Amino acid sequence: NISIRLIPRDYVDPRTQDGFTCGIDKRIDQDHLIAECNARFILEFIDKTEDSNNQYRTKVFDIATTTTNGKVVKMMDQHECSSMKNSGLYSLFLAPPRVECNSQTFNNAKEAGKDYYPIYIDTDAKF
C-alpha cells in the first residue's frame, strides 16, 4: 500500500498546541465555537419552510419551552419524537426564551441575527 498525505508547509496540528479546545479557533473568535459563528448559515441551509413540495417543506414545532419564571416545560415527550418515521433531516435548535417555534422561526432568526443556535442535526429524531 502507498499512502500520500499532503500537509501545508509549516503546518502545526492545533491539537498539539497548549490551550487547544475542540471546536474553537482562536484566530477567528476567542470565546465562541465555530458552529456558533455559523448559526445563521446553518439555519438558512435547513430552512425549507417555503418549499413548493409539501414533502420537502420544513416542519417546525416546539420540543420544550420555558415559562415566565424560567421553568422548562416539555411540549413533546420522548415517544412522540422517536415515533416520527418520515425520512428526512431532523434538527434541534435553541431559540430565545418564550419564543414560539413555528414556520416563522427561520425568518425571526434572520431578523434577530442572534440567540438562535442549532445544536443537533441528524437523520434520526432522537432528541
GROMACS .gro file of N, CA and C in nm:
model
  381
    1ASN      N    1   0.082  -0.119   0.000
    1ASN     CA    2   0.000   0.000   0.000
    1ASN      C    3   0.087   0.125   0.000
    2ILE      N    4   0.044   0.221  -0.078
    2ILE     CA    5   0.111   0.351  -0.079
    2ILE      C    6   0.011   0.452  -0.023
    3SER      N    7   0.059   0.534   0.066
    3SER     CA    8  -0.025   0.637   0.125
    3SER      C    9   0.045   0.771   0.110
    4ILE      N   10  -0.027   0.867   0.053
    4ILE     CA   11   0.029   1.001   0.036
    4ILE      C   12  -0.054   1.096   0.120
    5ARG      N   13   0.013   1.174   0.200
    5ARG     CA   14  -0.056   1.270   0.286
    5ARG      C   15  -0.001   1.408   0.257
    6LEU      N   16  -0.086   1.497   0.209
    6LEU     CA   17  -0.042   1.633   0.177
    6LEU      C   18  -0.068   1.725   0.296
    7ILE      N   19   0.038   1.788   0.342
    7ILE     CA   20   0.028   1.880   0.455
    7ILE      C   21   0.096   2.010   0.415
    8PRO      N   22   0.031   2.124   0.438
    8PRO     CA   23   0.094   2.252   0.404
    8PRO      C   24   0.224   2.271   0.482
    9ARG      N   25   0.319   2.342   0.420
    9ARG     CA   26   0.445   2.373   0.488
    9ARG      C   27   0.415   2.447   0.617
   10ASP      N   28   0.495   2.421   0.716
   10ASP     CA   29   0.484   2.486   0.847
   10ASP      C   30   0.352   2.459   0.918
   11TYR      N   31   0.278   2.355   0.875
   11TYR     CA   32   0.152   2.320   0.941
   11TYR      C   33   0.181   2.266   1.080
   12VAL      N   34   0.104   2.313   1.176
   12VAL     CA   35   0.113   2.262   1.312
   12VAL      C   36  -0.027   2.213   1.350
   13ASP      N   37  -0.036   2.087   1.388
   13ASP     CA   38  -0.165   2.030   1.429
   13ASP      C   39  -0.214   2.106   1.551
   14PRO      N   40  -0.332   2.170   1.544
   14PRO     CA   41  -0.379   2.252   1.657
   14PRO      C   42  -0.399   2.171   1.784
   15ARG      N   43  -0.423   2.040   1.770
   15ARG     CA   44  -0.443   1.956   1.888
   15ARG      C   45  -0.317   1.945   1.973
   16THR      N   46  -0.202   1.978   1.915
   16THR     CA   47  -0.077   1.970   1.991
   16THR      C   48  -0.044   2.101   2.062
   17GLN      N   49  -0.123   2.204   2.041
   17GLN     CA   50  -0.097   2.335   2.098
   17GLN      C   51  -0.154   2.347   2.240
   18ASP      N   52  -0.085   2.418   2.326
   18ASP     CA   53  -0.136   2.445   2.460
   18ASP      C   54  -0.267   2.522   2.451
   19GLY      N   55  -0.362   2.488   2.535
   19GLY     CA   56  -0.490   2.558   2.540
   19GLY      C   57  -0.586   2.520   2.429
   20PHE      N   58  -0.556   2.413   2.354
   20PHE     CA   59  -0.645   2.371   2.245
   20PHE      C   60  -0.780   2.330   2.301
   21THR      N   61  -0.887   2.380   2.240
   21THR     CA   62  -1.023   2.340   2.272
   21THR      C   63  -1.092   2.303   2.142
   22CYS      N   64  -1.140   2.180   2.134
   22CYS     CA   65  -1.204   2.133   2.012
   22CYS      C   66  -1.324   2.221   1.978
   23GLY      N   67  -1.333   2.265   1.852
   23GLY     CA   68  -1.445   2.346   1.807
   23GLY      C   69  -1.421   2.495   1.814
   24ILE      N   70  -1.311   2.538   1.876
   24ILE     CA   71  -1.282   2.681   1.886
   24ILE      C   72  -1.155   2.711   1.808
   25ASP      N   73  -1.162   2.812   1.723
   25ASP     CA   74  -1.044   2.858   1.650
   25ASP      C   75  -1.019   3.001   1.698
   26LYS      N   76  -0.920   3.017   1.785
   26LYS     CA   77  -0.895   3.147   1.847
   26LYS      C   78  -0.856   3.255   1.748
   27ARG      N   79  -0.813   3.215   1.628
   27ARG     CA   80  -0.782   3.315   1.525
   27ARG      C   81  -0.911   3.379   1.472
   28ILE      N   82  -1.021   3.304   1.480
   28ILE     CA   83  -1.150   3.354   1.432
   28ILE      C   84  -1.225   3.425   1.544
   29ASP      N   85  -1.236   3.358   1.659
   29ASP     CA   86  -1.311   3.412   1.771
   29ASP      C   87  -1.257   3.349   1.898
   30GLN      N   88  -1.226   3.429   1.997
   30GLN     CA   89  -1.165   3.379   2.121
   30GLN      C   90  -1.261   3.300   2.208
   31ASP      N   91  -1.390   3.331   2.203
   31ASP     CA   92  -1.482   3.277   2.302
   31ASP      C   93  -1.593   3.188   2.249
   32HIS      N   94  -1.610   3.179   2.118
   32HIS     CA   95  -1.724   3.106   2.065
   32HIS      C   96  -1.681   2.986   1.981
   33LEU      N   97  -1.764   2.883   1.985
   33LEU     CA   98  -1.743   2.768   1.898
   33LEU      C   99  -1.762   2.812   1.753
   34ILE      N  100  -1.692   2.747   1.663
   34ILE     CA  101  -1.704   2.782   1.521
   34ILE      C  102  -1.849   2.767   1.476
   35ALA      N  103  -1.919   2.664   1.523
   35ALA     CA  104  -2.060   2.644   1.486
   35ALA      C  105  -2.145   2.762   1.531
   36GLU      N  106  -2.112   2.823   1.646
   36GLU     CA  107  -2.187   2.939   1.692
   36GLU      C  108  -2.174   3.054   1.594
   37CYS      N  109  -2.056   3.068   1.535
   37CYS     CA  110  -2.033   3.174   1.436
   37CYS      C  111  -2.110   3.145   1.308
   38ASN      N  112  -2.145   3.019   1.285
   38ASN     CA  113  -2.211   2.979   1.161
   38ASN      C  114  -2.360   2.949   1.179
   39ALA      N  115  -2.418   2.987   1.290
   39ALA     CA  116  -2.558   2.956   1.317
   39ALA      C  117  -2.650   3.007   1.205
   40ARG      N  118  -2.628   3.128   1.161
   40ARG     CA  119  -2.714   3.184   1.056
   40ARG      C  120  -2.706   3.101   0.927
   41PHE      N  121  -2.585   3.063   0.887
   41PHE     CA  122  -2.568   2.980   0.767
   41PHE      C  123  -2.640   2.846   0.783
   42ILE      N  124  -2.622   2.782   0.897
   42ILE     CA  125  -2.685   2.651   0.920
   42ILE      C  126  -2.837   2.664   0.915
   43LEU      N  127  -2.892   2.765   0.980
   43LEU     CA  128  -3.037   2.783   0.980
   43LEU      C  129  -3.089   2.812   0.838
   44GLU      N  130  -3.016   2.891   0.761
   44GLU     CA  131  -3.057   2.917   0.623
   44GLU      C  132  -3.051   2.789   0.540
   45PHE      N  133  -2.952   2.705   0.566
   45PHE     CA  134  -2.936   2.580   0.492
   45PHE      C  135  -3.053   2.485   0.517
   46ILE      N  136  -3.101   2.476   0.641
   46ILE     CA  137  -3.209   2.381   0.672
   46ILE      C  138  -3.348   2.440   0.654
   47ASP      N  139  -3.356   2.569   0.628
   47ASP     CA  140  -3.488   2.634   0.611
   47ASP      C  141  -3.547   2.605   0.474
   48LYS      N  142  -3.644   2.517   0.473
   48LYS     CA  143  -3.720   2.488   0.351
   48LYS      C  144  -3.869   2.509   0.379
   49THR      N  145  -3.900   2.606   0.465
   49THR     CA  146  -4.038   2.629   0.506
   49THR      C  147  -4.127   2.677   0.391
   50GLU      N  148  -4.067   2.729   0.285
   50GLU     CA  149  -4.146   2.778   0.173
   50GLU      C  150  -4.133   2.691   0.049
   51ASP      N  151  -4.082   2.569   0.065
   51ASP     CA  152  -4.067   2.478  -0.049
   51ASP      C  153  -4.205   2.446  -0.106
   52SER      N  154  -4.217   2.445  -0.237
   52SER     CA  155  -4.347   2.419  -0.301
   52SER      C  156  -4.393   2.275  -0.284
   53ASN      N  157  -4.300   2.184  -0.260
   53ASN     CA  158  -4.334   2.043  -0.239
   53ASN      C  159  -4.350   2.018  -0.089
   54ASN      N  160  -4.471   1.980  -0.048
   54ASN     CA  161  -4.500   1.960   0.094
   54ASN      C  162  -4.410   1.855   0.158
   55GLN      N  163  -4.365   1.756   0.081
   55GLN     CA  164  -4.279   1.652   0.136
   55GLN      C  165  -4.140   1.706   0.173
   56TYR      N  166  -4.097   1.812   0.106
   56TYR     CA  167  -3.966   1.871   0.134
   56TYR      C  168  -3.974   1.990   0.229
   57ARG      N  169  -4.095   2.037   0.255
   57ARG     CA  170  -4.114   2.157   0.336
   57ARG      C  171  -4.075   2.130   0.482
   58THR      N  172  -3.999   2.221   0.539
   58THR     CA  173  -3.957   2.211   0.679
   58THR      C  174  -4.078   2.225   0.769
   59LYS      N  175  -4.089   2.134   0.865
   59LYS     CA  176  -4.194   2.141   0.967
   59LYS      C  177  -4.126   2.187   1.095
   60VAL      N  178  -4.186   2.281   1.164
   60VAL     CA  179  -4.128   2.337   1.286
   60VAL      C  180  -4.225   2.318   1.401
   61PHE      N  181  -4.174   2.272   1.515
   61PHE     CA  182  -4.258   2.252   1.632
   61PHE      C  183  -4.173   2.263   1.758
   62ASP      N  184  -4.240   2.294   1.868
   62ASP     CA  185  -4.171   2.307   1.997
   62ASP      C  186  -4.147   2.170   2.058
   63ILE      N  187  -4.027   2.146   2.105
   63ILE     CA  188  -3.995   2.026   2.183
   63ILE      C  189  -4.010   2.060   2.331
   64ALA      N  190  -3.962   2.178   2.367
   64ALA     CA  191  -3.973   2.228   2.505
   64ALA      C  192  -3.978   2.379   2.501
   65THR      N  193  -4.028   2.437   2.607
   65THR     CA  194  -4.035   2.583   2.618
   65THR      C  195  -4.011   2.621   2.763
   66THR      N  196  -4.003   2.748   2.791
   66THR     CA  197  -3.987   2.793   2.929
   66THR      C  198  -4.104   2.882   2.968
   67THR      N  199  -4.140   2.874   3.095
   67THR     CA  200  -4.245   2.960   3.148
   67THR      C  201  -4.185   3.096   3.181
   68THR      N  202  -4.268   3.190   3.221
   68THR     CA  203  -4.219   3.324   3.254
   68THR      C  204  -4.124   3.321   3.373
   69ASN      N  205  -4.135   3.219   3.460
   69ASN     CA  206  -4.042   3.211   3.573
   69ASN      C  207  -3.922   3.120   3.545
   70GLY      N  208  -3.905   3.079   3.416
   70GLY     CA  209  -3.787   3.004   3.376
   70GLY      C  210  -3.796   2.854   3.387
   71LYS      N  211  -3.911   2.801   3.421
   71LYS     CA  212  -3.928   2.656   3.432
   71LYS      C  213  -3.940   2.595   3.292
   72VAL      N  214  -3.867   2.484   3.269
   72VAL     CA  215  -3.872   2.417   3.139
   72VAL      C  216  -3.994   2.325   3.136
   73VAL      N  217  -4.071   2.336   3.027
   73VAL     CA  218  -4.191   2.255   3.008
   73VAL      C  219  -4.177   2.178   2.878
   74LYS      N  220  -4.190   2.045   2.885
   74LYS     CA  221  -4.182   1.962   2.764
   74LYS      C  222  -4.310   1.979   2.683
   75MET      N  223  -4.294   2.000   2.554
   75MET     CA  224  -4.409   2.011   2.464
   75MET      C  225  -4.433   1.877   2.394
   76MET      N  226  -4.329   1.797   2.380
   76MET     CA  227  -4.338   1.663   2.320
   76MET      C  228  -4.260   1.569   2.410
   77ASP      N  229  -4.309   1.447   2.425
   77ASP     CA  230  -4.232   1.352   2.505
   77ASP      C  231  -4.143   1.266   2.415
   78GLN      N  232  -4.058   1.186   2.477
   78GLN     CA  233  -3.962   1.101   2.406
   78GLN      C  234  -4.031   1.012   2.303
   79HIS      N  235  -4.147   0.956   2.340
   79HIS     CA  236  -4.218   0.866   2.248
   79HIS      C  237  -4.263   0.939   2.122
   80GLU      N  238  -4.316   1.060   2.139
   80GLU     CA  239  -4.362   1.136   2.022
   80GLU      C  240  -4.247   1.167   1.927
   81CYS      N  241  -4.131   1.202   1.982
   81CYS     CA  242  -4.015   1.232   1.899
   81CYS      C  243  -3.965   1.108   1.827
   82SER      N  244  -3.952   0.998   1.900
   82SER     CA  245  -3.896   0.877   1.839
   82SER      C  246  -3.994   0.809   1.745
   83SER      N  247  -4.122   0.844   1.751
   83SER     CA  248  -4.220   0.781   1.662
   83SER      C  249  -4.227   0.850   1.525
   84MET      N  250  -4.154   0.958   1.506
   84MET     CA  251  -4.151   1.025   1.376
   84MET      C  252  -4.076   0.936   1.278
   85LYS      N  253  -4.146   0.877   1.184
   85LYS     CA  254  -4.086   0.780   1.094
   85LYS      C  255  -4.057   0.836   0.955
   86ASN      N  256  -4.096   0.959   0.931
   86ASN     CA  257  -4.071   1.017   0.799
   86ASN      C  258  -3.921   1.031   0.778
   87SER      N  259  -3.877   0.997   0.658
   87SER     CA  260  -3.736   1.016   0.629
   87SER      C  261  -3.710   1.165   0.610
   88GLY      N  262  -3.593   1.205   0.644
   88GLY     CA  263  -3.558   1.346   0.628
   88GLY      C  264  -3.449   1.385   0.724
   89LEU      N  265  -3.428   1.513   0.736
   89LEU     CA  266  -3.326   1.568   0.822
   89LEU      C  267  -3.395   1.631   0.943
   90TYR      N  268  -3.354   1.591   1.061
   90TYR     CA  269  -3.411   1.645   1.184
   90TYR      C  270  -3.309   1.737   1.247
   91SER      N  271  -3.355   1.848   1.299
   91SER     CA  272  -3.263   1.939   1.366
   91SER      C  273  -3.329   1.991   1.493
   92LEU      N  274  -3.246   2.024   1.585
   92LEU     CA  275  -3.290   2.081   1.712
   92LEU      C  276  -3.208   2.208   1.730
   93PHE      N  277  -3.276   2.317   1.759
   93PHE     CA  278  -3.202   2.441   1.783
   93PHE      C  279  -3.262   2.515   1.900
   94LEU      N  280  -3.180   2.594   1.962
   94LEU     CA  281  -3.224   2.676   2.074
   94LEU      C  282  -3.273   2.810   2.020
   95ALA      N  283  -3.383   2.855   2.075
   95ALA     CA  284  -3.438   2.985   2.041
   95ALA      C  285  -3.444   3.067   2.170
   96PRO      N  286  -3.459   3.197   2.161
   96PRO     CA  287  -3.468   3.278   2.283
   96PRO      C  288  -3.584   3.232   2.372
   97PRO      N  289  -3.573   3.256   2.503
   97PRO     CA  290  -3.680   3.215   2.595
   97PRO      C  291  -3.816   3.270   2.553
   98ARG      N  292  -3.917   3.188   2.571
   98ARG     CA  293  -4.057   3.223   2.546
   98ARG      C  294  -4.088   3.262   2.402
   99VAL      N  295  -4.003   3.219   2.308
   99VAL     CA  296  -4.030   3.241   2.166
   99VAL      C  297  -4.096   3.116   2.112
  100GLU      N  298  -4.211   3.131   2.049
  100GLU     CA  299  -4.281   3.017   1.992
  100GLU      C  300  -4.212   2.973   1.863
  101CYS      N  301  -4.194   2.843   1.848
  101CYS     CA  302  -4.133   2.791   1.726
  101CYS      C  303  -4.242   2.751   1.628
  102ASN      N  304  -4.237   2.807   1.509
  102ASN     CA  305  -4.334   2.777   1.404
  102ASN      C  306  -4.267   2.807   1.270
  103SER      N  307  -4.345   2.810   1.164
  103SER     CA  308  -4.285   2.830   1.031
  103SER      C  309  -4.218   2.968   1.016
  104GLN      N  310  -4.247   3.062   1.105
  104GLN     CA  311  -4.184   3.194   1.101
  104GLN      C  312  -4.050   3.197   1.173
  105THR      N  313  -4.016   3.090   1.243
  105THR     CA  314  -3.896   3.089   1.326
  105THR      C  315  -3.770   3.123   1.247
  106PHE      N  316  -3.755   3.069   1.127
  106PHE     CA  317  -3.635   3.095   1.049
  106PHE      C  318  -3.625   3.242   1.010
  107ASN      N  319  -3.738   3.303   0.973
  107ASN     CA  320  -3.738   3.447   0.942
  107ASN      C  321  -3.706   3.528   1.067
  108ASN      N  322  -3.761   3.486   1.181
  108ASN     CA  323  -3.732   3.556   1.307
  108ASN      C  324  -3.584   3.549   1.339
  109ALA      N  325  -3.523   3.433   1.315
  109ALA     CA  326  -3.379   3.416   1.342
  109ALA      C  327  -3.296   3.506   1.251
  110LYS      N  328  -3.337   3.518   1.125
  110LYS     CA  329  -3.263   3.605   1.032
  110LYS      C  330  -3.273   3.751   1.076
  111GLU      N  331  -3.393   3.793   1.118
  111GLU     CA  332  -3.413   3.932   1.160
  111GLU      C  333  -3.337   3.961   1.288
  112ALA      N  334  -3.343   3.869   1.384
  112ALA     CA  335  -3.275   3.891   1.513
  112ALA      C  336  -3.124   3.885   1.496
  113GLY      N  337  -3.076   3.791   1.413
  113GLY     CA  338  -2.934   3.778   1.389
  113GLY      C  339  -2.855   3.718   1.504
  114LYS      N  340  -2.922   3.678   1.611
  114LYS     CA  341  -2.853   3.617   1.725
  114LYS      C  342  -2.954   3.539   1.809
  115ASP      N  343  -2.903   3.465   1.906
  115ASP     CA  344  -2.984   3.392   2.003
  115ASP      C  345  -3.060   3.271   1.947
  116TYR      N  346  -3.028   3.228   1.827
  116TYR     CA  347  -3.082   3.104   1.770
  116TYR      C  348  -2.962   3.015   1.738
  117TYR      N  349  -2.955   2.897   1.801
  117TYR     CA  350  -2.838   2.812   1.787
  117TYR      C  351  -2.874   2.669   1.751
  118PRO      N  352  -2.834   2.620   1.634
  118PRO     CA  353  -2.855   2.479   1.601
  118PRO      C  354  -2.763   2.393   1.689
  119ILE      N  355  -2.820   2.290   1.752
  119ILE     CA  356  -2.737   2.206   1.839
  119ILE      C  357  -2.742   2.059   1.800
  120TYR      N  358  -2.829   2.021   1.706
  120TYR     CA  359  -2.840   1.881   1.666
  120TYR      C  360  -2.893   1.875   1.524
  121ILE      N  361  -2.826   1.801   1.438
  121ILE     CA  362  -2.875   1.775   1.303
  121ILE      C  363  -2.843   1.629   1.272
  122ASP      N  364  -2.947   1.553   1.233
  122ASP     CA  365  -2.928   1.411   1.207
  122ASP      C  366  -3.045   1.361   1.124
  123THR      N  367  -3.037   1.238   1.079
  123THR     CA  368  -3.147   1.178   1.004
  123THR      C  369  -3.238   1.098   1.098
  124ASP      N  370  -3.216   1.110   1.227
  124ASP     CA  371  -3.294   1.039   1.327
  124ASP      C  372  -3.352   1.141   1.426
  125ALA      N  373  -3.475   1.121   1.469
  125ALA     CA  374  -3.541   1.216   1.558
  125ALA      C  375  -3.524   1.176   1.704
  126LYS      N  376  -3.405   1.141   1.744
  126LYS     CA  377  -3.378   1.102   1.884
  126LYS      C  378  -3.334   1.226   1.960
  127PHE      N  379  -3.429   1.310   1.994
  127PHE     CA  380  -3.395   1.431   2.067
  127PHE      C  381  -3.377   1.395   2.213
   0.00000   0.00000   0.00000
